[in-house]
Short mmCIF file of C-alpha atoms in Angstrom, two decimals:
data_model
loop_
_atom_site.label_atom_id
_atom_site.label_comp_id
_atom_site.label_asym_id
_atom_site.label_seq_id
_atom_site.Cartn_x
_atom_site.Cartn_y
_atom_site.Cartn_z
CA MET H 1 6.01 12.35 -20.65
CA ALA H 2 6.54 9.31 -18.51
CA ALA H 3 5.07 6.14 -17.30
CA CYS H 4 5.31 4.45 -13.95
CA THR H 5 3.62 1.60 -12.20
CA ASN H 6 0.97 4.15 -11.31
CA TYR H 7 -1.08 5.99 -13.89
CA LEU H 8 -2.04 9.62 -13.44
CA LEU H 9 -4.69 11.41 -15.47
CA THR H 10 -6.43 14.74 -15.02
CA LEU H 11 -10.14 14.42 -14.61
CA SER H 12 -12.16 16.58 -16.88
CA PHE H 13 -13.29 19.18 -14.41
CA HIS H 14 -17.00 19.42 -13.65
CA HIS H 15 -18.78 22.35 -12.10
CA ALA H 16 -19.62 21.48 -8.52
CA ASN H 17 -23.22 22.02 -7.65
CA SER H 18 -25.97 20.25 -5.80
CA SER H 19 -27.18 18.50 -8.92
CA SER H 20 -23.79 17.07 -9.89
CA ILE H 21 -22.66 15.90 -6.46
CA SER H 22 -24.23 13.00 -4.64
CA ILE H 23 -25.03 14.18 -1.13
CA PRO H 24 -25.85 11.59 1.54
CA LYS H 25 -29.41 11.93 2.76
CA PHE H 26 -29.06 10.43 6.22
CA SER H 27 -27.01 11.10 9.30
CA THR H 28 -26.68 8.28 11.80
CA ARG H 29 -24.79 7.91 15.05
CA LEU H 30 -21.12 8.86 14.94
CA HIS H 31 -19.15 5.79 15.94
CA PHE H 32 -15.43 5.01 15.87
CA ASN H 33 -15.77 1.55 14.40
CA ARG H 34 -19.02 2.06 12.51
CA PRO H 35 -19.70 4.31 9.55
CA SER H 36 -21.67 7.51 9.83
CA ARG H 37 -23.23 9.28 6.89
CA VAL H 38 -22.48 12.96 6.61
CA VAL H 39 -24.79 15.59 5.14
CA GLU H 40 -22.73 18.39 3.64
CA ASN H 41 -23.07 20.45 0.50
CA ILE H 42 -19.60 20.99 -0.93
CA SER H 43 -20.58 23.18 -3.84
CA ALA H 44 -19.07 26.22 -2.16
CA GLN H 45 -15.64 24.59 -2.05
CA ILE H 46 -15.03 24.58 -5.80
CA THR H 47 -15.62 27.44 -8.19
CA CYS H 48 -15.04 27.69 -11.91
CA SER H 49 -15.03 30.51 -14.38
CA ALA H 50 -17.52 30.20 -17.23
CA THR H 51 -15.54 32.35 -19.69
CA THR H 52 -13.43 31.10 -22.59
CA SER H 53 -12.01 27.58 -22.61
CA SER H 54 -8.45 28.84 -22.04
CA ASN H 55 -9.57 30.97 -19.14
CA ASN H 56 -11.53 28.02 -17.83
CA HIS H 57 -8.38 25.90 -17.82
CA MET H 58 -6.33 28.58 -16.07
CA THR H 59 -9.06 29.16 -13.51
CA ARG H 60 -9.49 25.46 -12.86
CA THR H 61 -5.76 25.00 -12.36
CA SER H 62 -5.56 28.03 -10.08
CA ASN H 63 -8.54 26.87 -8.04
CA ILE H 64 -7.22 23.33 -7.66
CA LEU H 65 -3.74 24.41 -6.58
CA GLY H 66 -5.26 27.00 -4.26
CA LEU H 67 -7.43 24.36 -2.59
CA ILE H 68 -4.42 22.06 -2.20
CA ASP H 69 -2.39 24.87 -0.61
CA GLN H 70 -5.30 25.74 1.65
CA ALA H 71 -5.68 22.13 2.78
CA ASP H 72 -1.95 21.77 3.46
CA ALA H 73 -1.90 24.99 5.48
CA GLY H 74 -4.66 23.78 7.77
CA LEU H 75 -3.67 20.12 7.98
CA SER H 76 -1.50 20.32 11.10
CA SER H 77 -4.19 22.12 13.09
CA THR H 78 -7.36 20.44 11.77
CA GLY H 79 -6.10 17.10 10.53
CA LYS H 80 -8.27 17.57 7.46
CA PHE H 81 -7.88 17.56 3.70
CA GLY H 82 -10.71 19.92 2.85
CA ARG H 83 -13.71 18.33 4.50
CA PHE H 84 -12.09 14.89 4.68
CA GLY H 85 -10.00 13.30 7.43
CA GLY H 86 -10.17 14.67 10.95
CA VAL H 87 -10.12 12.95 14.33
CA PHE H 88 -13.41 11.14 15.05
CA VAL H 89 -12.30 9.05 18.03
CA PRO H 90 -13.12 8.51 21.71
CA GLU H 91 -11.61 11.01 24.15
CA THR H 92 -9.19 8.37 25.44
CA LEU H 93 -7.37 8.47 22.10
CA VAL H 94 -7.26 12.21 21.49
CA SER H 95 -4.27 13.04 23.70
CA CYS H 96 -2.34 10.03 22.37
CA LEU H 97 -2.95 11.09 18.78
CA ASN H 98 -1.97 14.67 19.60
CA LYS H 99 1.30 13.42 21.06
CA LEU H 100 1.90 11.26 18.00
CA ALA H 101 1.24 14.23 15.71
CA ALA H 102 3.74 16.35 17.66
CA GLU H 103 6.42 13.64 17.42
CA PHE H 104 5.72 13.19 13.72
CA ASN H 105 6.07 16.91 13.04
CA PHE H 106 9.34 16.95 14.98
CA ILE H 107 11.02 14.06 13.18
CA LEU H 108 10.05 15.52 9.81
CA HIS H 109 12.54 18.30 10.49
CA ASP H 110 15.04 16.41 12.64
CA PRO H 111 18.29 15.90 10.68
CA GLN H 112 19.39 12.99 12.86
CA PHE H 113 16.18 11.01 12.38
CA GLN H 114 16.04 11.78 8.67
CA GLY H 115 19.66 10.72 8.28
CA GLU H 116 19.05 7.43 10.06
CA LEU H 117 15.93 6.83 7.98
CA ALA H 118 17.84 7.49 4.75
CA VAL H 119 20.45 4.90 5.75
CA ALA H 120 17.74 2.36 6.63
CA LEU H 121 15.95 2.92 3.32
CA ARG H 122 19.20 2.47 1.42
CA ASP H 123 20.85 -0.40 3.29
CA TYR H 124 17.90 -2.31 4.75
CA VAL H 125 15.02 -1.66 2.37
CA GLY H 126 17.22 -1.52 -0.74
CA ARG H 127 16.22 1.86 -2.17
CA GLU H 128 16.27 3.41 -4.62
CA THR H 129 14.19 1.08 -6.77
CA PRO H 130 14.56 1.15 -10.57
CA LEU H 131 12.32 3.04 -12.96
CA TYR H 132 12.15 0.32 -15.58
CA PHE H 133 11.30 0.91 -19.24
CA ALA H 134 8.89 -1.87 -20.28
CA GLN H 135 9.91 -2.09 -23.94
CA ARG H 136 7.81 -5.09 -24.94
CA LEU H 137 4.77 -3.83 -23.05
CA THR H 138 5.22 -0.49 -24.81
CA ASP H 139 5.33 -2.25 -28.19
CA HIS H 140 2.26 -4.29 -27.26
CA TYR H 141 0.15 -1.15 -26.88
CA LYS H 142 1.32 0.63 -30.04
CA ASN H 143 -1.31 1.27 -32.69
CA SER H 144 -1.24 0.14 -36.32
CA ARG H 145 1.00 3.12 -37.19
CA GLY H 146 3.54 2.08 -34.56
CA GLU H 147 2.60 4.96 -32.26
CA GLY H 148 1.86 4.87 -28.57
CA PRO H 149 3.01 5.88 -25.10
CA GLU H 150 6.23 4.74 -23.46
CA ILE H 151 5.47 2.65 -20.38
CA TYR H 152 7.69 2.61 -17.31
CA LEU H 153 7.40 0.53 -14.15
CA LYS H 154 8.50 1.77 -10.74
CA ARG H 155 9.86 -1.51 -9.37
CA GLU H 156 8.74 -1.49 -5.75
CA ASP H 157 8.76 -5.29 -5.85
CA LEU H 158 12.55 -5.08 -5.53
CA ASN H 159 12.31 -3.68 -2.00
CA HIS H 160 13.13 -5.95 0.94
CA GLY H 161 9.88 -7.84 1.46
CA GLY H 162 8.73 -7.48 -2.13
CA ALA H 163 6.39 -4.47 -1.83
CA HIS H 164 6.16 -0.76 -1.03
CA LYS H 165 4.83 -1.39 2.50
CA ILE H 166 8.25 -1.47 4.14
CA ASN H 167 8.93 2.20 3.25
CA ASN H 168 6.35 3.22 5.81
CA ALA H 169 6.88 0.35 8.24
CA ILE H 170 10.58 1.04 8.87
CA ALA H 171 9.98 4.76 9.40
CA GLN H 172 7.09 4.27 11.83
CA ALA H 173 8.93 1.55 13.74
CA MET H 174 11.87 3.93 14.17
CA LEU H 175 9.44 6.57 15.41
CA ALA H 176 7.91 4.07 17.86
CA LYS H 177 11.39 3.27 19.16
CA ARG H 178 12.15 6.96 19.56
CA MET H 179 8.95 7.43 21.56
CA GLY H 180 9.98 4.65 23.94
CA ARG H 181 7.31 2.18 22.88
CA LYS H 182 8.00 -1.48 23.58
CA SER H 183 5.40 -3.18 21.41
CA VAL H 184 3.77 -2.65 18.03
CA VAL H 185 0.30 -3.68 16.87
CA ALA H 186 -0.81 -3.66 13.25
CA ALA H 187 -3.49 -5.03 10.95
CA THR H 188 -2.92 -6.63 7.57
CA GLY H 189 -5.06 -7.89 4.71
CA ALA H 190 -2.91 -9.25 1.90
CA GLY H 191 -0.11 -9.83 4.40
CA GLN H 192 2.49 -7.49 2.90
CA HIS H 193 2.10 -4.88 5.64
CA GLY H 194 2.17 -7.65 8.21
CA VAL H 195 5.42 -9.05 6.84
CA ALA H 196 6.97 -5.58 6.62
CA THR H 197 5.93 -4.73 10.19
CA ALA H 198 7.16 -8.06 11.55
CA ALA H 199 10.49 -7.57 9.76
CA VAL H 200 11.17 -4.06 11.05
CA CYS H 201 10.07 -4.99 14.58
CA ALA H 202 12.55 -7.85 14.50
CA LYS H 203 15.23 -5.47 13.27
CA LEU H 204 14.52 -2.93 16.02
CA SER H 205 13.77 -5.43 18.81
CA LEU H 206 10.12 -4.46 19.23
CA ASP H 207 7.40 -6.87 20.32
CA CYS H 208 4.99 -7.38 17.42
CA SER H 209 1.34 -8.44 17.17
CA ILE H 210 -0.34 -8.63 13.76
CA PHE H 211 -4.12 -8.87 13.46
CA MET H 212 -5.48 -10.61 10.38
CA GLY H 213 -8.93 -11.71 9.27
CA ASN H 214 -9.47 -15.46 9.05
CA VAL H 215 -10.60 -15.09 5.43
CA ASP H 216 -7.32 -13.38 4.52
CA GLU H 217 -5.24 -15.85 6.54
CA GLU H 218 -6.54 -18.71 4.43
CA ARG H 219 -5.69 -16.88 1.20
CA GLN H 220 -2.27 -15.65 2.37
CA SER H 221 -0.92 -18.59 4.37
CA SER H 222 2.64 -18.12 3.10
CA ASN H 223 2.75 -14.57 4.47
CA VAL H 224 1.33 -15.77 7.80
CA LEU H 225 4.14 -18.31 8.07
CA LEU H 226 6.71 -15.65 7.24
CA MET H 227 5.35 -13.25 9.88
CA LYS H 228 5.72 -16.00 12.48
CA HIS H 229 9.28 -16.74 11.33
CA LEU H 230 10.02 -13.06 11.89
CA GLY H 231 8.86 -13.33 15.49
CA ALA H 232 5.41 -11.76 15.24
CA ARG H 233 2.31 -13.10 16.94
CA VAL H 234 -0.45 -13.41 14.36
CA LYS H 235 -3.88 -12.82 15.92
CA THR H 236 -6.80 -14.25 13.97
CA VAL H 237 -9.96 -12.15 13.71
CA GLU H 238 -13.30 -13.22 12.31
CA GLY H 239 -13.71 -11.44 8.97
CA THR H 240 -11.34 -9.49 6.72
CA PHE H 241 -9.00 -6.49 6.86
CA LYS H 242 -11.59 -4.01 8.13
CA ASP H 243 -12.34 -6.30 11.09
CA ALA H 244 -8.64 -6.86 11.77
CA THR H 245 -8.11 -3.08 11.81
CA SER H 246 -10.83 -2.61 14.42
CA GLU H 247 -9.29 -5.29 16.65
CA ALA H 248 -5.78 -3.89 16.28
CA ILE H 249 -7.00 -0.45 17.36
CA ARG H 250 -8.79 -1.99 20.36
CA LYS H 251 -5.58 -3.74 21.36
CA TRP H 252 -3.66 -0.48 21.07
CA VAL H 253 -6.20 1.36 23.24
CA GLU H 254 -5.62 -1.18 26.03
CA ASP H 255 -2.03 0.01 26.48
CA LEU H 256 -1.48 3.45 24.96
CA ASP H 257 1.61 4.20 27.06
CA SER H 258 3.81 1.34 25.88
CA SER H 259 2.27 0.17 22.59
CA TYR H 260 2.26 1.74 19.13
CA TYR H 261 -0.33 1.27 16.38
CA LEU H 262 1.57 1.03 13.10
CA ALA H 263 -0.89 2.08 10.39
CA GLY H 264 -0.17 0.46 7.06
CA THR H 265 -2.30 2.62 4.84
CA ALA H 266 -3.40 6.23 4.58
CA VAL H 267 -6.67 5.92 6.50
CA GLY H 268 -7.72 6.47 10.10
CA PRO H 269 -7.59 9.53 12.35
CA HIS H 270 -5.00 12.28 11.94
CA PRO H 271 -1.99 12.02 11.85
CA CYS H 272 -2.08 8.44 10.51
CA PRO H 273 -2.99 9.29 6.88
CA SER H 274 -0.36 12.05 6.71
CA MET H 275 2.34 9.82 8.21
CA VAL H 276 1.78 6.96 5.79
CA ARG H 277 1.66 9.31 2.81
CA GLU H 278 4.83 11.10 3.92
CA PHE H 279 6.81 7.89 4.41
CA GLN H 280 5.61 6.47 1.09
CA SER H 281 6.32 9.69 -0.82
CA VAL H 282 9.90 8.51 -1.34
CA ILE H 283 8.46 6.61 -4.33
CA GLY H 284 7.35 9.75 -6.16
CA LYS H 285 10.49 11.68 -5.20
CA GLU H 286 12.68 8.98 -6.71
CA THR H 287 10.47 8.85 -9.79
CA ARG H 288 10.86 12.57 -10.45
CA LYS H 289 14.65 12.30 -10.15
CA GLN H 290 14.86 9.17 -12.30
CA ALA H 291 12.59 10.65 -14.97
CA MET H 292 14.86 13.69 -15.25
CA GLU H 293 17.86 11.39 -15.61
CA LYS H 294 16.22 9.16 -18.23
CA TRP H 295 14.49 11.66 -20.51
CA GLY H 296 14.95 15.07 -18.95
CA GLY H 297 11.33 15.64 -17.99
CA LYS H 298 8.35 14.53 -15.93
CA PRO H 299 5.93 11.68 -16.50
CA ASP H 300 2.86 12.68 -18.49
CA VAL H 301 0.60 10.17 -16.77
CA LEU H 302 0.87 8.34 -13.47
CA VAL H 303 -1.31 5.29 -12.90
CA ALA H 304 -1.75 3.48 -9.59
CA CYS H 305 -4.10 0.92 -8.15
CA VAL H 306 -6.27 2.24 -5.31
CA GLY H 307 -7.44 0.21 -2.35
CA SER H 308 -7.20 2.38 0.71
CA GLY H 309 -4.54 4.63 -0.76
CA SER H 310 -0.92 4.25 0.38
CA ASN H 311 0.28 2.89 -2.95
CA ALA H 312 -1.26 5.66 -5.04
CA LEU H 313 -0.33 8.50 -2.68
CA GLY H 314 3.27 7.32 -2.55
CA MET H 315 3.50 8.21 -6.23
CA PHE H 316 0.92 10.98 -6.58
CA HIS H 317 1.97 13.28 -3.73
CA GLU H 318 5.21 14.42 -5.33
CA PHE H 319 3.37 15.43 -8.53
CA VAL H 320 0.10 16.76 -7.16
CA ARG H 321 1.08 20.39 -7.91
CA ASP H 322 2.32 19.56 -11.42
CA GLU H 323 -0.88 20.33 -13.30
CA ASP H 324 0.59 18.93 -16.54
CA VAL H 325 0.92 15.47 -14.97
CA ARG H 326 -2.24 13.36 -15.03
CA LEU H 327 -3.00 11.34 -11.92
CA ILE H 328 -5.09 8.20 -12.45
CA GLY H 329 -6.23 5.84 -9.73
CA VAL H 330 -7.65 2.45 -10.65
CA GLU H 331 -10.09 0.78 -8.28
CA ALA H 332 -11.28 -2.82 -8.15
CA ALA H 333 -14.59 -3.38 -9.93
CA GLY H 334 -14.50 -7.00 -8.75
CA SER H 335 -17.28 -8.98 -10.40
CA GLY H 336 -18.56 -5.80 -12.07
CA ILE H 337 -19.15 -2.24 -10.94
CA ASP H 338 -22.93 -2.81 -10.83
CA SER H 339 -22.73 -6.28 -9.31
CA GLY H 340 -22.47 -5.11 -5.71
CA LYS H 341 -19.26 -7.16 -5.39
CA HIS H 342 -16.47 -4.62 -5.82
CA SER H 343 -14.09 -2.33 -3.91
CA ALA H 344 -14.68 0.84 -5.93
CA THR H 345 -15.06 3.23 -3.00
CA LEU H 346 -14.29 6.46 -4.85
CA SER H 347 -16.39 5.48 -7.84
CA LYS H 348 -19.47 4.21 -6.00
CA GLY H 349 -19.14 5.26 -2.35
CA GLU H 350 -20.65 8.12 -0.38
CA VAL H 351 -19.18 10.31 2.32
CA GLY H 352 -19.13 8.99 5.87
CA VAL H 353 -16.98 8.45 8.95
CA TYR H 354 -15.19 5.15 9.55
CA HIS H 355 -12.16 4.14 11.60
CA GLY H 356 -11.81 7.65 12.95
CA ALA H 357 -11.88 9.76 9.77
CA MET H 358 -14.22 11.13 7.12
CA SER H 359 -13.84 9.80 3.58
CA TYR H 360 -15.78 8.06 0.86
CA LEU H 361 -17.23 4.73 2.05
CA LEU H 362 -19.04 1.75 0.64
CA GLN H 363 -22.27 1.88 2.65
CA ASP H 364 -25.96 1.18 2.30
CA ASP H 365 -28.91 3.53 2.80
CA GLU H 366 -28.77 2.91 6.56
CA GLY H 367 -25.11 3.89 6.74
CA GLN H 368 -23.92 0.31 7.27
CA ILE H 369 -20.73 -0.90 5.63
CA ILE H 370 -21.02 -2.92 2.43
CA GLY H 371 -18.40 -5.65 2.32
CA PRO H 372 -15.80 -4.99 -0.41
CA HIS H 373 -14.68 -7.59 -2.94
CA SER H 374 -11.62 -7.94 -5.16
CA ILE H 375 -9.35 -10.70 -6.36
CA GLY H 376 -6.55 -8.45 -5.09
CA VAL H 377 -6.87 -8.88 -1.31
CA GLY H 378 -4.96 -5.65 -0.68
CA LEU H 379 -7.74 -3.67 -2.38
CA GLU H 380 -10.51 -5.01 -0.15
CA TYR H 381 -11.30 -2.11 2.16
CA PRO H 382 -14.64 -0.26 2.35
CA GLY H 383 -13.05 3.16 2.88
CA VAL H 384 -10.28 5.13 1.24
CA SER H 385 -7.68 7.75 2.07
CA PRO H 386 -9.10 11.16 3.06
CA GLU H 387 -6.49 12.75 0.84
CA LEU H 388 -7.57 10.77 -2.22
CA SER H 389 -11.18 11.66 -1.39
CA PHE H 390 -10.11 15.31 -1.42
CA LEU H 391 -8.20 14.97 -4.71
CA LYS H 392 -11.28 13.42 -6.28
CA ASP H 393 -13.58 16.20 -5.10
CA ILE H 394 -11.38 19.02 -6.37
CA GLY H 395 -10.79 17.29 -9.71
CA ARG H 396 -7.03 16.86 -9.34
CA ALA H 397 -7.10 13.08 -9.75
CA GLU H 398 -9.42 10.80 -11.67
CA PHE H 399 -10.48 7.32 -10.74
CA HIS H 400 -11.54 4.40 -12.92
CA THR H 401 -12.34 0.74 -12.34
CA VAL H 402 -11.09 -2.63 -13.56
CA THR H 403 -12.72 -6.03 -13.01
CA ASP H 404 -11.11 -9.16 -11.60
CA GLU H 405 -11.03 -10.70 -15.06
CA GLU H 406 -9.35 -7.66 -16.61
CA ALA H 407 -6.73 -7.63 -13.84
CA LEU H 408 -5.94 -11.31 -14.41
CA ASP H 409 -5.52 -10.68 -18.13
CA ALA H 410 -3.11 -7.81 -17.41
CA TYR H 411 -1.19 -10.01 -14.97
CA ALA H 412 -0.68 -12.61 -17.69
CA VAL H 413 0.37 -9.97 -20.24
CA LEU H 414 3.11 -8.53 -18.02
CA CYS H 415 4.36 -12.00 -17.09
CA ARG H 416 4.55 -13.02 -20.73
CA LEU H 417 6.00 -9.83 -22.18
CA GLU H 418 8.36 -8.58 -19.47
CA GLY H 419 9.07 -11.60 -17.27
CA ILE H 420 7.71 -9.68 -14.28
CA ALA H 421 4.97 -11.10 -12.07
CA PRO H 422 2.99 -8.17 -10.63
CA ALA H 423 0.86 -8.25 -7.54
CA LEU H 424 -2.79 -8.77 -8.41
CA GLU H 425 -3.41 -5.36 -6.88
CA ALA H 426 -0.91 -3.68 -9.23
CA ALA H 427 -2.38 -5.67 -12.12
CA HIS H 428 -5.49 -3.49 -11.85
CA ALA H 429 -3.43 -0.45 -12.78
CA LEU H 430 -1.81 -2.35 -15.64
CA ALA H 431 -5.22 -3.46 -16.91
CA TYR H 432 -6.31 0.15 -17.36
CA LEU H 433 -3.63 0.53 -20.05
CA GLU H 434 -6.02 -1.21 -22.45
CA LYS H 435 -8.35 1.79 -22.25
CA LEU H 436 -5.75 4.48 -21.62
CA CYS H 437 -3.11 3.86 -24.27
CA PRO H 438 -5.33 4.40 -27.34
CA THR H 439 -6.13 7.90 -26.04
CA LEU H 440 -2.52 9.02 -25.58
CA THR H 441 -0.22 10.67 -28.08
CA ASN H 442 2.98 9.12 -29.36
CA ARG H 443 5.86 8.92 -26.85
CA THR H 444 3.73 9.95 -23.88
CA LYS H 445 5.43 8.63 -20.75
CA VAL H 446 3.19 6.47 -18.58
CA GLY H 447 4.22 5.14 -15.20
CA ASP H 448 2.94 2.25 -13.11
CA LEU H 449 3.88 1.36 -9.55
CA ASP H 450 4.53 -1.50 -7.15
CA ASN H 451 4.94 -4.69 -9.12
CA SER H 452 5.13 -6.74 -5.95
CA TYR H 453 5.53 -10.42 -6.62
CA CYS H 454 2.23 -12.24 -6.39
CA LEU H 455 1.93 -15.33 -4.21
CA VAL H 456 -1.03 -17.02 -5.84
CA GLY H 457 -3.23 -19.41 -3.87
CA THR H 458 -4.03 -22.85 -5.24
CA ALA H 459 -7.77 -22.20 -5.51
CA GLU H 460 -7.73 -18.81 -7.16
CA GLY H 461 -5.62 -16.41 -9.16
CA PRO H 462 -3.97 -16.61 -12.57
CA PRO H 463 -3.10 -19.93 -14.19
CA CYS H 464 0.57 -20.23 -13.24
CA PRO H 465 0.87 -23.53 -11.35
CA SER H 466 4.65 -23.46 -11.63
CA MET H 467 4.68 -20.41 -9.34
CA VAL H 468 2.60 -21.96 -6.64
CA PRO H 469 3.66 -25.48 -5.73
CA LYS H 470 1.89 -26.44 -2.55
CA PHE H 471 4.74 -27.05 -0.15
CA ARG H 472 4.17 -28.42 3.32
CA LEU H 473 6.97 -27.70 5.76
CA VAL H 474 7.12 -30.42 8.39
CA ILE H 475 9.37 -30.51 11.43
CA GLY H 476 10.06 -33.43 13.79
CA LYS H 477 11.67 -36.82 14.11
CA GLU H 478 8.49 -38.72 13.34
CA THR H 479 7.82 -36.74 10.20
CA ARG H 480 6.73 -39.56 7.93
CA LYS H 481 4.33 -41.06 10.47
CA GLN H 482 2.81 -37.69 11.40
CA ALA H 483 2.53 -36.63 7.77
CA MET H 484 0.61 -39.78 6.87
CA GLU H 485 -1.72 -39.21 9.82
CA LYS H 486 -2.33 -35.56 9.04
CA LEU H 487 -1.94 -35.33 5.26
CA ALA H 488 -2.41 -38.92 4.07
CA ASP H 489 0.74 -38.36 2.06
CA LYS H 490 4.46 -37.69 2.32
CA PRO H 491 5.68 -34.13 2.87
CA ASP H 492 6.70 -32.26 -0.25
CA VAL H 493 9.68 -30.58 1.38
CA LEU H 494 11.81 -31.36 4.42
CA VAL H 495 13.66 -28.42 5.93
CA ALA H 496 16.47 -29.01 8.39
CA ARG H 497 17.21 -26.59 11.21
CA VAL H 498 14.05 -24.52 10.71
CA GLY H 499 14.39 -23.40 14.31
CA ARG H 500 17.71 -21.82 13.42
CA TYR H 501 16.08 -20.22 10.37
CA ALA H 502 13.49 -18.59 12.61
CA LEU H 503 16.18 -17.33 14.96
CA LEU H 504 18.01 -15.78 12.04
CA CYS H 505 14.87 -13.95 10.94
CA CYS H 506 14.23 -12.38 14.30
CA PRO H 507 17.40 -10.39 15.13
CA GLU H 508 17.68 -8.63 11.76
CA GLY H 509 14.20 -8.79 10.24
CA ILE H 510 15.68 -10.52 7.19
CA PHE H 511 14.31 -13.76 5.78
CA PRO H 512 17.16 -15.61 4.06
CA ALA H 513 16.84 -18.42 1.59
CA LEU H 514 17.19 -21.71 3.45
CA GLU H 515 20.29 -22.43 1.37
CA ALA H 516 21.90 -19.23 2.63
CA ALA H 517 20.75 -20.07 6.16
CA HIS H 518 23.25 -22.94 6.21
CA ALA H 519 26.10 -20.45 5.86
CA LEU H 520 24.60 -18.22 8.54
CA ALA H 521 24.13 -21.17 10.88
CA TYR H 522 27.80 -22.04 10.45
CA LEU H 523 28.76 -18.55 11.59
CA GLY H 524 26.92 -19.08 14.85
CA ASN H 525 27.84 -22.69 15.59
CA PHE H 526 31.42 -22.95 14.41
CA ALA H 527 33.00 -19.85 12.92
CA ARG H 528 32.24 -17.28 15.61
CA PRO H 529 33.76 -19.18 18.59
CA THR H 530 37.03 -19.70 16.71
CA LEU H 531 37.59 -16.11 15.61
CA PRO H 532 39.11 -13.28 17.65
CA ASN H 533 36.96 -10.32 18.60
CA GLY H 534 36.52 -7.75 15.85
CA THR H 535 37.20 -10.14 12.96
CA LYS H 536 35.22 -9.05 9.91
CA LEU H 537 33.55 -11.78 7.90
CA GLU H 538 32.56 -11.61 4.28
CA ARG H 539 28.77 -12.09 4.48
CA PRO H 540 27.05 -14.60 2.20
CA ILE H 541 24.76 -13.14 -0.44
CA MET H 542 21.13 -13.71 0.46
CA HIS H 543 18.55 -14.69 -2.09
CA GLY H 544 15.15 -16.33 -2.21
CA HIS H 545 12.64 -14.92 0.29
CA PHE H 546 13.67 -11.29 -0.07
#
């Protein structure tokens, strides 16, 4: 059985009845940008046999797979995963979403588009990413008898941009281009989706506006700078990711004919959740193939962190019908699951409608959103994917929680043992190994996903000061004088020809190391005018900000 950077476990299945399911008691106004509680008894959706244990298992498996098939069959017409998902939006958006759904369904079966996407994923994104056997981490979790699961990491950090977000961003940007859209709007929290969107828009010559909460901007200033280098306009919104999402959607509604809303995660009205899941599912498809090559089988357990859902679904979707593969999602317990400061939507939320779709939400008794909290900014969202909500309800996936402190400990362990710095979001999945590994049999294969490199702020995060020197990039002839006026100190770094660096980012959506930018600048200023048309140059190897 196998391990990846996502853990998968099968929930022990519980009989669904009114006493075991928390049903919201209130129903408030249905609003696109505000939550609405939903009263619905779902006991009729899941049935179990009460015969022998073996028959129970067979019946549970049959019921779960049947519900998944049923949901898939109705998805294109209803936009729902069971009772979750849907299209809860103003009338002005319905026709636009219908058109988007039609285009999405077409390109799924269009050989030309799929061929172009495969080339982009290979040559631009850098797929496929390795399925890495974490030998020392595996040894770390062995018991006193030397037994324990084998742990594998699906290295999504090795993608262009350092995260899984670009898998979806490049595909949707290509779709936007195909639909004749001129501009793209998006929202970002941790900044990874913003960077990915800015990069692919630069590559495809699309105008790009990224909305970001002021709280997140302060924590992710390096990503903000990179988005600007890539040609995007970064629009500051009061609040966090949920507020940025609302503003991005409003901006999109202002110009539906020429703009495109590039959803970064599997939430929102249909077809947005299905699109993001589909474009991220390349992760799970590669994992299945690589597992067969490495040990001739499937992973036993897949473990993934869960914020709003794109990371987990990218791995889970390929294996959702493999009942012998456990699917485990790990949510952020923040300061503690009972502290009120967490992002554990599936563990503590109730059903409601938010940002155009029905899912589990963090909300109070009046149906108002409770602000999420996590040290991993990418996990701070009060809702969650409708599909993950569905997988929870039918018992196909299980969800657990990890605190900020536990995630930081896991971050340090992976750094020390494997020389890999995971994203703080992915560190939540790694932290769950402490509880999971003692319960697994020898040589079980466990997988974890998306070890994106973590850019740690100076005021928070794990104690690795060597990773986070506070550089100030200063441009201008009067640099020393201006730096003393503004910073009361000298600049830490002087970068020549930063304007040229920005120009290099924009045409290709690639952010080279400044050292490599010197070679690229020479191509433009000196080499190109002296060479005949059609001359082929050996390109310099890029490194650094990749």
